[in-house]
XYZ file of C-alpha atoms in Angstrom:
487
model
C -48.279 31.126 19.172
C -45.654 33.029 21.336
C -46.057 34.049 24.925
C -46.265 37.549 25.121
C -43.847 39.269 28.321
C -45.419 41.704 30.620
C -43.607 44.310 28.969
C -44.382 44.055 25.243
C -42.481 46.475 23.047
C -44.754 48.575 20.913
C -43.922 47.487 17.791
C -44.132 44.078 18.759
C -47.242 44.277 20.488
C -49.176 45.971 17.218
C -48.506 42.434 14.919
C -49.002 40.117 18.207
C -52.457 42.204 18.779
C -53.434 41.673 14.946
C -52.528 38.070 15.437
C -54.583 37.616 18.190
C -57.565 39.329 16.937
C -57.512 36.528 14.554
C -55.783 38.267 10.914
C -53.571 36.066 9.503
C -51.118 37.536 7.228
C -49.756 35.087 4.735
C -46.244 35.728 3.622
C -44.644 34.577 0.720
C -41.103 34.167 -0.635
C -40.122 32.035 -3.501
C -39.317 29.296 -1.146
C -42.031 28.912 1.226
C -45.008 30.746 2.986
C -45.727 31.342 6.525
C -49.184 32.430 8.346
C -49.347 33.639 11.939
C -48.723 31.128 13.665
C -45.641 30.266 12.034
C -44.329 33.563 12.148
C -45.079 34.036 15.976
C -43.180 29.921 16.690
C -39.955 31.681 14.089
C -39.851 35.225 16.263
C -40.529 33.087 19.580
C -37.411 31.007 19.007
C -35.324 34.194 17.880
C -36.521 35.592 20.926
C -35.688 32.194 22.984
C -31.950 32.377 21.876
C -31.275 35.513 22.312
C -32.232 35.546 26.037
C -30.319 32.350 26.235
C -27.022 34.560 24.621
C -27.546 36.858 27.336
C -29.224 39.727 25.483
C -28.799 42.740 27.533
C -32.432 45.893 27.302
C -32.019 47.718 24.208
C -28.823 46.023 23.161
C -28.518 46.309 19.155
C -28.869 43.274 16.930
C -27.662 42.823 13.788
C -30.187 40.515 11.716
C -29.192 39.757 7.852
C -31.952 39.728 5.657
C -33.172 39.151 1.875
C -36.409 39.234 1.508
C -37.403 36.418 2.897
C -40.906 35.220 4.774
C -39.450 34.575 7.467
C -37.446 38.206 7.823
C -39.835 40.255 9.313
C -40.333 37.761 12.078
C -36.878 37.597 12.758
C -37.714 41.601 13.595
C -40.424 40.622 16.000
C -38.330 37.740 17.677
C -35.511 40.993 18.193
C -38.383 42.635 19.899
C -39.605 40.142 22.231
C -36.476 39.864 23.237
C -35.933 43.785 24.372
C -33.645 43.884 21.586
C -33.028 46.219 18.795
C -32.777 45.651 15.158
C -30.100 46.510 13.061
C -30.806 45.227 9.474
C -28.380 44.298 7.083
C -28.469 42.200 3.610
C -27.542 39.024 3.903
C -25.361 39.530 0.787
C -23.395 43.050 2.014
C -19.750 42.954 1.409
C -17.578 41.997 4.030
C -16.210 45.420 4.996
C -20.105 47.049 5.075
C -20.929 44.274 7.800
C -17.633 45.033 9.335
C -18.471 48.902 9.656
C -21.769 48.421 11.032
C -20.431 45.819 13.702
C -18.326 48.255 14.762
C -20.676 51.295 14.713
C -23.260 49.485 16.263
C -20.770 47.675 19.099
C -23.690 44.427 18.429
C -21.963 40.897 19.391
C -25.360 39.281 18.319
C -26.687 38.468 14.562
C -29.485 36.657 13.949
C -30.161 35.353 10.205
C -33.240 36.463 9.401
C -34.679 33.456 7.279
C -33.362 30.725 9.869
C -33.804 32.369 12.552
C -29.913 31.104 13.745
C -27.993 33.714 16.377
C -24.353 34.172 15.781
C -22.492 35.714 19.193
C -19.137 37.183 19.146
C -17.393 39.467 21.795
C -18.701 41.427 24.491
C -21.931 43.342 24.982
C -21.493 47.286 24.226
C -22.368 50.114 27.091
C -25.520 50.884 27.288
C -26.723 53.606 25.465
C -29.936 56.033 26.692
C -30.848 56.606 23.268
C -31.316 53.600 22.373
C -33.375 53.358 25.670
C -36.971 52.322 23.277
C -35.626 52.056 20.510
C -36.485 49.103 17.863
C -34.566 49.864 14.704
C -31.319 51.687 13.712
C -31.135 52.173 9.920
C -28.562 53.543 8.324
C -29.091 56.181 5.599
C -27.334 56.240 2.581
C -26.592 59.787 3.202
C -24.991 61.515 -0.487
C -21.771 62.386 1.390
C -19.387 60.830 3.408
C -20.284 57.806 5.799
C -24.130 56.470 6.688
C -25.723 57.941 9.423
C -27.289 55.256 11.756
C -30.956 57.105 12.687
C -32.636 55.396 16.122
C -36.238 54.860 15.343
C -38.412 54.649 18.586
C -41.223 51.675 18.971
C -43.760 54.298 19.867
C -43.475 56.567 17.285
C -42.862 53.868 14.458
C -45.400 51.936 15.816
C -47.872 55.084 15.425
C -46.536 55.916 11.892
C -47.481 52.670 11.259
C -51.381 53.673 12.744
C -51.402 56.620 10.847
C -49.851 55.295 7.474
C -53.192 52.531 8.202
C -55.742 55.243 8.268
C -54.286 56.895 5.000
C -53.995 53.585 2.625
C -56.496 51.050 4.431
C -54.457 47.871 3.873
C -57.162 44.846 5.000
C -56.790 41.139 4.569
C -58.120 41.164 1.442
C -55.270 43.352 -0.115
C -52.197 41.333 -1.765
C -48.865 43.399 -1.504
C -46.010 42.809 -3.618
C -42.993 43.905 -2.270
C -39.288 44.235 -4.204
C -38.247 46.593 -1.756
C -35.367 46.073 0.365
C -36.597 45.957 3.824
C -32.856 47.062 5.151
C -34.459 50.635 4.657
C -37.582 52.397 5.783
C -39.728 52.189 3.148
C -39.748 48.021 2.236
C -39.979 48.139 6.397
C -43.380 49.837 6.877
C -44.761 48.447 3.916
C -43.840 45.107 5.712
C -45.015 45.553 8.817
C -48.297 47.152 7.705
C -49.297 44.407 5.545
C -48.389 42.096 8.791
C -50.419 43.800 10.979
C -53.533 44.456 8.457
C -53.781 40.020 7.672
C -52.708 40.904 4.246
C -50.633 38.736 1.570
C -47.009 39.888 1.524
C -45.461 38.667 -1.225
C -42.019 39.469 -0.727
C -39.424 39.921 -3.651
C -35.772 39.379 -2.911
C -34.711 40.377 -6.625
C -36.448 42.354 -8.474
C -36.265 42.101 -12.532
C -39.099 43.511 -15.210
C -40.011 39.595 -15.806
C -40.583 38.526 -12.121
C -42.470 41.664 -11.850
C -44.817 41.493 -14.421
C -45.514 37.575 -12.804
C -46.525 39.485 -9.746
C -48.282 41.360 -10.783
C -50.466 38.989 -13.098
C -50.945 36.873 -9.977
C -53.738 39.021 -8.123
C -51.483 41.574 -6.738
C -53.488 44.896 -5.262
C -50.643 46.788 -4.281
C -47.506 47.249 -5.133
C -44.583 49.172 -3.621
C -42.246 50.753 -6.295
C -39.470 52.988 -6.219
C -39.254 55.238 -9.592
C -36.387 53.730 -11.113
C -38.008 50.095 -10.412
C -41.315 51.618 -12.715
C -39.070 52.960 -15.435
C -37.191 49.428 -15.883
C -40.798 47.215 -15.999
C -42.122 50.214 -18.931
C -38.778 49.781 -20.894
C -39.151 46.323 -21.042
C -40.247 44.828 -24.531
C -42.198 42.108 -23.108
C -44.615 44.655 -20.587
C -45.229 47.138 -23.526
C -46.107 45.352 -26.228
C -48.399 43.707 -23.668
C -49.794 46.773 -23.080
C -49.082 47.068 -19.193
C -53.014 46.770 -17.519
C -54.036 43.611 -18.784
C -50.699 41.882 -16.653
C -52.378 43.792 -13.176
C -55.721 43.381 -13.459
C -56.201 43.399 -9.995
C -54.135 46.424 -8.935
C -55.369 49.164 -7.051
C -53.145 50.832 -5.393
C -49.359 52.095 -5.653
C -46.921 53.259 -3.565
C -44.332 54.890 -4.803
C -41.124 56.941 -3.111
C -37.207 57.265 -2.887
C -36.891 59.645 -5.793
C -39.085 61.974 -7.634
C -41.913 59.928 -10.100
C -41.568 62.664 -12.919
C -44.589 63.643 -14.914
C -43.486 61.702 -18.060
C -43.436 58.482 -15.658
C -46.642 59.463 -13.999
C -48.877 59.490 -16.914
C -47.443 56.104 -18.247
C -48.440 54.407 -15.211
C -51.751 55.916 -15.210
C -52.341 55.026 -18.966
C -51.394 51.246 -18.361
C -52.871 50.680 -14.570
C -55.810 53.242 -14.962
C -57.947 51.750 -11.843
C -54.447 51.881 -9.742
C -54.366 54.742 -7.223
C -50.864 55.643 -7.376
C -49.524 57.244 -3.654
C -46.577 59.090 -4.292
C -44.134 59.649 -0.848
C -42.172 61.725 -0.021
C -40.276 61.272 3.096
C -37.005 60.841 5.470
C -35.620 58.001 7.227
C -34.871 60.531 10.023
C -38.563 62.002 10.448
C -40.449 58.548 9.995
C -41.077 58.393 6.073
C -44.104 59.505 4.366
C -44.408 63.026 5.718
C -46.362 64.173 2.294
C -48.139 62.376 -0.104
C -49.562 63.093 -3.469
C -52.510 60.661 -2.997
C -54.576 59.548 -6.521
C -57.385 62.436 -5.650
C -54.949 64.899 -6.226
C -52.669 63.790 -9.035
C -54.042 66.600 -11.369
C -54.188 69.574 -9.446
C -50.626 68.072 -7.320
C -48.763 67.535 -10.708
C -45.156 67.813 -10.314
C -45.552 68.336 -6.405
C -44.577 66.119 -3.414
C -48.507 66.553 -2.138
C -49.208 67.459 1.341
C -48.412 66.785 4.539
C -49.542 63.787 6.148
C -51.055 62.991 9.102
C -49.520 64.343 12.326
C -47.059 66.296 10.374
C -45.716 70.061 10.242
C -43.865 71.965 7.768
C -41.589 75.033 7.448
C -40.134 76.596 4.530
C -37.018 78.628 5.615
C -35.598 81.121 3.565
C -32.842 82.046 5.385
C -29.340 80.494 6.190
C -29.784 77.178 9.107
C -33.054 76.722 9.311
C -34.353 80.413 10.869
C -36.097 83.061 9.115
C -39.340 83.775 7.484
C -41.609 81.024 6.118
C -41.586 80.380 2.337
C -45.432 80.067 1.982
C -45.479 83.345 -0.134
C -44.096 80.764 -2.732
C -40.329 81.764 -2.183
C -37.321 78.616 -2.864
C -36.071 77.447 0.793
C -35.202 74.521 3.214
C -37.478 72.089 3.732
C -37.883 71.641 7.350
C -40.070 68.886 8.669
C -41.528 68.255 12.066
C -42.963 64.969 12.806
C -44.110 62.954 16.274
C -43.030 59.927 14.108
C -39.368 61.117 13.824
C -35.793 59.466 14.852
C -34.464 59.680 18.568
C -31.604 60.780 16.986
C -28.590 59.711 15.464
C -26.460 57.362 16.815
C -23.472 58.391 19.094
C -23.953 61.725 17.583
C -25.722 63.739 19.667
C -23.701 66.690 18.002
C -24.514 65.974 14.414
C -28.277 65.365 15.723
C -28.299 68.505 17.557
C -27.164 70.340 13.840
C -29.938 68.154 12.185
C -32.715 70.468 14.126
C -33.756 73.896 13.959
C -36.734 75.249 16.562
C -37.523 71.500 16.642
C -38.342 70.723 12.799
C -35.782 68.202 10.860
C -33.772 70.201 8.000
C -34.373 67.874 5.044
C -31.373 69.588 3.100
C -34.180 70.233 0.258
C -35.328 72.790 -1.341
C -38.981 73.707 -1.416
C -41.946 75.838 -2.257
C -45.186 75.987 -1.068
C -47.590 76.798 -3.932
C -50.864 78.908 -3.115
C -53.155 75.807 -3.330
C -51.108 74.232 -0.498
C -48.846 71.861 -2.866
C -45.658 71.746 -1.755
C -43.024 71.380 -4.991
C -39.630 70.452 -4.542
C -36.593 72.845 -6.132
C -33.516 70.518 -5.433
C -31.591 69.254 -3.084
C -28.860 71.754 -1.132
C -26.220 70.673 -1.467
C -26.803 69.032 -5.111
C -26.668 72.486 -6.096
C -24.849 73.320 -9.519
C -23.112 76.795 -9.455
C -22.526 77.195 -12.996
C -20.839 80.848 -13.974
C -22.515 82.006 -10.280
C -25.720 81.226 -11.255
C -27.323 78.039 -8.878
C -29.345 75.531 -10.777
C -30.811 72.868 -9.223
C -30.366 69.240 -10.615
C -34.056 68.363 -10.131
C -35.384 70.686 -12.350
C -33.292 69.401 -15.379
C -33.752 65.950 -14.265
C -38.011 67.100 -14.808
C -37.801 69.047 -18.383
C -35.756 66.483 -19.898
C -37.774 63.302 -18.705
C -40.875 65.165 -19.942
C -39.317 64.641 -23.815
C -41.345 61.751 -25.375
C -38.430 59.894 -26.592
C -36.817 60.053 -22.915
C -37.571 57.612 -20.340
C -35.576 59.397 -17.945
C -32.837 61.813 -17.281
C -30.596 62.410 -14.640
C -28.474 66.017 -13.906
C -25.493 66.618 -12.159
C -22.366 69.484 -11.790
C -19.195 68.270 -13.463
C -16.259 70.793 -11.994
C -14.723 73.533 -14.790
C -12.190 76.026 -14.600
C -13.928 78.732 -16.337
C -17.438 78.393 -14.972
C -17.078 76.385 -11.832
C -19.696 73.724 -13.043
C -21.286 72.670 -15.852
C -23.979 71.049 -16.673
C -24.059 67.426 -17.512
C -27.358 65.259 -18.161
C -26.976 61.712 -18.792
C -30.642 60.329 -21.401
C -32.348 56.875 -21.560
C -34.227 56.714 -24.346
C -37.500 54.791 -24.404
C -37.679 51.466 -26.570
C -37.180 52.282 -30.121
C -36.596 56.070 -29.752
C -33.202 57.613 -31.627
C -31.992 60.748 -29.510
C -30.280 63.206 -31.177
C -28.629 66.059 -28.805
C -28.793 68.992 -30.658
C -32.889 68.700 -31.401
C -32.589 67.483 -27.605
C -30.831 71.380 -26.833
C -33.225 73.357 -28.924
C -36.547 71.912 -27.531
C -34.773 72.323 -24.115
C -34.043 75.804 -24.922
C -37.160 77.139 -25.629
C -38.758 75.815 -22.472
C -35.717 76.804 -19.636
C -33.411 80.054 -18.964
C -30.500 79.697 -20.994
C -28.203 79.536 -18.318
C -30.506 76.008 -17.227
C -29.207 74.714 -20.729
C -27.046 71.408 -20.349
C -23.598 72.015 -21.535
C -23.076 68.107 -22.497
C -25.811 65.716 -22.891
C -25.058 61.914 -22.260
C -26.882 58.629 -23.722
C -27.164 55.705 -21.863
C -28.783 52.248 -21.582
C -29.879 53.405 -17.735
C -29.842 55.584 -14.570
C -26.210 54.830 -12.319
C -27.924 53.669 -8.843
C -26.857 53.761 -5.276
C -27.106 50.968 -3.079
C -30.523 51.624 -1.801
C -31.634 51.726 -5.513
C -32.523 55.355 -5.924
C -30.423 56.813 -9.269
C -27.152 58.181 -8.139
C -25.860 61.701 -9.127
C -22.804 61.229 -7.442
C -22.298 57.862 -9.174
C -22.882 59.942 -12.704
C -20.873 62.887 -11.629
C -17.820 60.458 -11.553
C -18.156 58.538 -13.929
C -18.026 61.641 -16.194
C -14.928 62.094 -14.579
C -13.324 59.443 -15.112
C -14.211 59.270 -18.797
C -12.506 63.031 -19.057
C -15.761 63.927 -20.603
């Protein structure tokens, strides 16, 4: 076991205190399994190497990860040495790695799997924003370069404790994690599993076949983005098996990162009747999981993001700039979130940090309305609104409409520039296995369910949705594809 320094950062304390209390997590990847003693030893080795390299307090350290059993132990080692973890995928492009190195000034890089250390260059100048920081996570903003959200030890440790109160991981939990731990969803699931002494099964690469095998092998909790579950249910071998028999112990599904959709939710409920779905909404900047549609609310809150999680406050601002009356009367406005677990700020960008908040509330950029029953419903992304003939159309509404069709597995809408109307509405549809989609019939079906000005101008049919680097469906990629094809 590692020797604890006198001043131990809170996230490191969260893990080491759990180990000292007798919780003995089992972290697995396809190559090996690590228990608490081995995780601590790996972390201690990483910390010693960083100290020998002269790491300074709150210095950013790149940790190259690939969802190995040792990756989170390498995070722990950086924290024990007083550094700030900057997760980067081991197979990231060289240009991406150079960009992250340049943005952070990081001279130290740890191989998450082996713990080997590479040092290059001089230490970066001290940054007040990094004092007490645990992580710098680069978000996948819809436009422009990714932004480095700085997460503090105290705040993120508080979020882990709040999530444990909601989800109740235990030493009997078997947690399947196919998510990348370069992003906050995968990171908090992994840390929560370690702190609770659970069995954590890392999945470096997601495929329906690998997921089927893991679900059949005792998984009690699985963390998926909806795109993964769509792929799973579209897989013929899974569909033929009925689904439920391939996950006999599954009791908890954690999902987020993009809307789940009613159609997919119904398929999950039919396949895994004993598994409760926690549909989570949140941002890296706010500490993740700000809203949850819990299993007990799934029927009453269908089509919403649920209710705020512990400690989180929200407003729906009708006016521009995040000001104006709260939208509790059902009006659509920008969703604002205030959380004790939110980021410290954007790295080296105080102006963007200031502009991202209004009266202490983070401006999500998402449009929402609050229903009389207290559930919050997304109406779209303000930056993604389609302007067609002077009418503003939320693409998320179009997604939901077509995803509810019995022959459609997934739908993604986007606006494409048009000289007459400003933009026209294009929708990519993915058919369910064995289904054939007729464009005219689909438009006739939609005409009775949505206003005329929201009807798509073009329907495209494909095998899957375009994905961004986080595995989420990417509207910008769809738009670029359509423009490149001259559609």
